[in-house]
Short mmCIF file of C-alpha atoms in Angstrom, two decimals:
data_model
loop_
_atom_site.label_atom_id
_atom_site.label_comp_id
_atom_site.label_asym_id
_atom_site.label_seq_id
_atom_site.Cartn_x
_atom_site.Cartn_y
_atom_site.Cartn_z
CA UNK A 1 4.30 -7.60 -1.89
CA UNK A 2 7.27 -6.13 -0.02
CA UNK A 3 5.70 -2.68 0.32
CA UNK A 4 2.31 -4.20 1.10
CA UNK A 5 4.00 -6.05 3.98
CA UNK A 6 5.68 -2.79 5.06
CA UNK A 7 2.32 -1.03 5.02
CA UNK A 8 0.59 -3.84 6.95
CA UNK A 9 3.25 -3.88 9.67
CA UNK A 10 3.40 -0.08 9.92
CA UNK A 11 -0.40 0.22 10.07
CA UNK A 12 -0.77 -2.45 12.77
CA UNK A 13 2.13 -1.05 14.82
CA UNK A 14 0.94 2.54 14.48
CA UNK A 15 -2.56 1.57 15.64
CA UNK A 16 -1.23 -0.63 18.47
CA UNK A 17 -3.00 -3.62 16.97
CA UNK A 18 -2.11 -7.22 16.16
CA UNK A 19 -3.82 -6.90 12.77
CA UNK A 20 -3.98 -4.55 9.83
CA UNK A 21 -7.20 -4.26 7.85
CA UNK A 22 -7.03 -2.25 4.64
CA UNK A 23 -7.70 -2.38 0.92
CA UNK A 24 -5.07 -2.77 -1.74
CA UNK A 25 -5.44 -1.72 -5.33
CA UNK A 26 -4.57 -4.33 -7.92
CA UNK A 27 -3.82 -3.47 -11.53
CA UNK A 28 -5.39 -6.32 -13.49
CA UNK A 29 -3.27 -5.66 -16.55
CA UNK A 30 -0.40 -7.76 -15.24
CA UNK A 31 -2.46 -10.93 -15.10
CA UNK A 32 -4.78 -10.51 -18.08
CA UNK A 33 -3.60 -11.97 -21.42
CA UNK A 34 -3.88 -9.35 -24.15
CA UNK A 35 -4.39 -6.55 -21.63
CA UNK A 36 -1.94 -4.30 -23.46
CA UNK A 37 -4.54 -4.06 -26.25
CA UNK A 38 -7.52 -3.53 -23.92
CA UNK A 39 -9.04 -0.12 -23.20
CA UNK A 40 -9.89 0.75 -19.59
CA UNK A 41 -8.22 0.86 -16.22
CA UNK A 42 -8.71 -2.80 -15.16
CA UNK A 43 -8.20 -1.82 -11.54
CA UNK A 44 -9.67 -3.67 -8.56
CA UNK A 45 -9.79 -2.64 -4.92
CA UNK A 46 -9.64 -5.67 -2.65
CA UNK A 47 -9.89 -5.89 1.14
CA UNK A 48 -7.30 -7.80 3.15
CA UNK A 49 -6.67 -8.59 6.82
CA UNK A 50 -3.08 -9.32 7.84
CA UNK A 51 -1.61 -10.24 11.23
CA UNK A 52 2.14 -9.68 11.53
CA UNK A 53 3.68 -12.37 13.77
CA UNK A 54 6.39 -10.80 15.99
CA UNK A 55 8.45 -14.03 15.83
CA UNK A 56 8.43 -14.22 12.03
CA UNK A 57 11.27 -12.85 9.90
CA UNK A 58 10.63 -9.83 7.69
CA UNK A 59 11.14 -11.79 4.48
CA UNK A 60 8.89 -14.64 5.64
CA UNK A 61 6.18 -12.09 6.43
CA UNK A 62 6.62 -10.49 2.99
CA UNK A 63 6.27 -13.96 1.36
CA UNK A 64 3.12 -14.61 3.38
CA UNK A 65 1.72 -11.25 2.33
CA UNK A 66 2.51 -12.10 -1.30
CA UNK A 67 0.59 -15.37 -0.95
CA UNK A 68 -2.37 -13.66 0.74
CA UNK A 69 -2.52 -10.85 -1.83
CA UNK A 70 -2.44 -13.30 -4.73
CA UNK A 71 -5.00 -15.48 -2.97
CA UNK A 72 -7.32 -12.46 -2.79
CA UNK A 73 -6.74 -11.72 -6.47
CA UNK A 74 -7.22 -15.35 -7.54
CA UNK A 75 -10.45 -15.70 -5.56
CA UNK A 76 -11.97 -12.33 -6.40
CA UNK A 77 -15.44 -13.50 -7.41
CA UNK A 78 -17.54 -10.59 -6.22
CA UNK A 79 -16.85 -6.88 -6.74
CA UNK A 80 -15.59 -5.41 -3.48
CA UNK A 81 -17.94 -2.43 -3.92
CA UNK A 82 -20.91 -4.81 -3.63
CA UNK A 83 -19.54 -6.32 -0.42
CA UNK A 84 -18.74 -2.88 1.00
CA UNK A 85 -22.31 -1.72 0.38
CA UNK A 86 -23.86 -4.84 1.89
CA UNK A 87 -21.66 -4.77 5.00
CA UNK A 88 -21.60 -0.99 5.49
CA UNK A 89 -17.82 -0.80 5.22
CA UNK A 90 -15.62 1.09 2.81
CA UNK A 91 -12.16 1.34 1.37
CA UNK A 92 -11.12 3.93 3.95
CA UNK A 93 -7.49 2.83 4.21
CA UNK A 94 -5.79 2.14 0.88
CA UNK A 95 -2.40 0.86 -0.19
CA UNK A 96 -1.39 1.19 -3.85
CA UNK A 97 1.86 -0.12 -5.33
CA UNK A 98 2.15 1.71 -8.62
CA UNK A 99 5.51 0.20 -9.56
CA UNK A 100 7.33 1.63 -12.55
CA UNK A 101 4.36 3.10 -14.35
CA UNK A 102 6.59 5.03 -16.69
CA UNK A 103 7.27 8.68 -17.14
CA UNK A 104 5.98 9.24 -20.66
CA UNK A 105 3.65 7.89 -23.32
CA UNK A 106 4.70 7.75 -26.97
CA UNK A 107 1.99 8.46 -29.52
CA UNK A 108 3.42 8.26 -33.04
CA UNK A 109 6.33 10.70 -33.11
CA UNK A 110 5.17 12.63 -30.04
CA UNK A 111 6.20 11.87 -26.47
CA UNK A 112 3.77 13.01 -23.78
CA UNK A 113 5.06 13.13 -20.18
CA UNK A 114 2.87 11.42 -17.60
CA UNK A 115 1.91 13.65 -14.69
CA UNK A 116 0.30 12.54 -11.44
CA UNK A 117 -2.72 14.72 -10.80
CA UNK A 118 -3.36 14.83 -7.07
CA UNK A 119 -6.99 14.37 -6.10
CA UNK A 120 -8.90 17.36 -4.74
CA UNK A 121 -9.88 15.24 -1.80
CA UNK A 122 -8.18 12.29 -0.19
CA UNK A 123 -9.14 8.95 -1.79
CA UNK A 124 -9.84 7.53 1.66
CA UNK A 125 -9.10 8.31 5.26
CA UNK A 126 -5.51 7.29 4.59
CA UNK A 127 -3.83 6.13 1.41
CA UNK A 128 -0.24 5.33 0.57
CA UNK A 129 1.02 5.02 -2.98
CA UNK A 130 4.49 3.70 -3.82
CA UNK A 131 6.13 4.49 -7.16
CA UNK A 132 9.37 2.92 -8.42
CA UNK A 133 11.64 5.74 -9.59
CA UNK A 134 14.82 3.79 -10.29
CA UNK A 135 16.37 0.35 -9.88
CA UNK A 136 16.45 0.70 -6.09
CA UNK A 137 14.63 3.97 -5.42
CA UNK A 138 11.00 4.67 -4.67
CA UNK A 139 8.72 7.62 -4.07
CA UNK A 140 6.00 7.33 -1.43
CA UNK A 141 2.89 9.53 -1.60
CA UNK A 142 0.87 9.75 1.61
CA UNK A 143 -2.64 11.14 1.28
CA UNK A 144 -4.95 11.62 4.25
CA UNK A 145 -8.11 13.40 5.29
CA UNK A 146 -6.99 16.51 7.13
CA UNK A 147 -10.33 16.74 8.91
CA UNK A 148 -9.52 13.42 10.64
CA UNK A 149 -5.71 13.45 11.01
CA UNK A 150 -3.19 16.16 11.76
CA UNK A 151 -0.12 16.77 9.61
CA UNK A 152 2.04 15.72 12.58
CA UNK A 153 0.24 12.38 12.87
CA UNK A 154 0.58 11.76 9.13
CA UNK A 155 4.29 12.64 9.27
CA UNK A 156 4.74 10.26 12.19
CA UNK A 157 3.11 7.43 10.21
CA UNK A 158 5.25 8.30 7.17
CA UNK A 159 8.37 8.10 9.37
CA UNK A 160 7.38 4.65 10.64
CA UNK A 161 6.58 3.45 7.10
CA UNK A 162 9.99 4.66 5.88
CA UNK A 163 11.86 3.04 8.78
CA UNK A 164 10.05 -0.30 8.31
CA UNK A 165 10.73 -0.17 4.54
CA UNK A 166 14.45 0.20 5.24
CA UNK A 167 14.62 -2.60 7.81
CA UNK A 168 11.98 -5.25 6.98
CA UNK A 169 14.11 -7.35 4.61
CA UNK A 170 16.97 -7.65 7.09
CA UNK A 171 15.06 -8.28 10.30
CA UNK A 172 15.19 -11.75 11.82
CA UNK A 173 12.01 -11.14 13.82
CA UNK A 174 9.23 -8.61 13.21
CA UNK A 175 9.26 -7.91 16.94
CA UNK A 176 12.64 -6.19 16.42
CA UNK A 177 11.14 -3.55 14.13
CA UNK A 178 10.29 -0.13 15.55
CA UNK A 179 6.82 0.86 16.67
CA UNK A 180 7.39 4.47 15.64
CA UNK A 181 9.60 6.41 13.23
CA UNK A 182 12.91 8.01 14.20
CA UNK A 183 11.44 11.53 14.44
CA UNK A 184 8.63 10.41 16.78
CA UNK A 185 11.12 8.45 18.89
CA UNK A 186 13.41 11.49 19.26
CA UNK A 187 10.42 13.66 20.21
CA UNK A 188 9.34 11.15 22.85
CA UNK A 189 12.79 11.01 24.42
#
């Protein structure tokens, strides 16, 4: 939930909004008994609306996001695709926490390395995937539609996301967090 909170704050701040509306991808394997023996992806895309409170601490916001995310998962009674079609909305902005998905798959005596195959097209207008690469290190993959956003705009958002990720846990009030990344701030000054 920490990186989901980072994404929510960064998205709201970057858009100059009090709220962040996006979809998160949930891997159902964590919560399904016997899932390790089940074939299929077991992935759900769920919509969420979050409103960062400037007076709230970073960790309190992350806990609230955790509760909201798990509330969405626990009360997922209707496939989001059905709702999207009925309401003429889509999963245009995505956040995916991949966690430590591993680096290889062992089949008998053979070890097959796992390789991320980038999509030919962006999954949505904007998507951010976070991979755990070590005990305290992560890799962030930002994907965006280049017909809608420039590389400079995407880099600016990535800078804000990175800065918020570094500072969220230690901030006493969300209002103390930056509204842009260090590179954008230097360019503006």
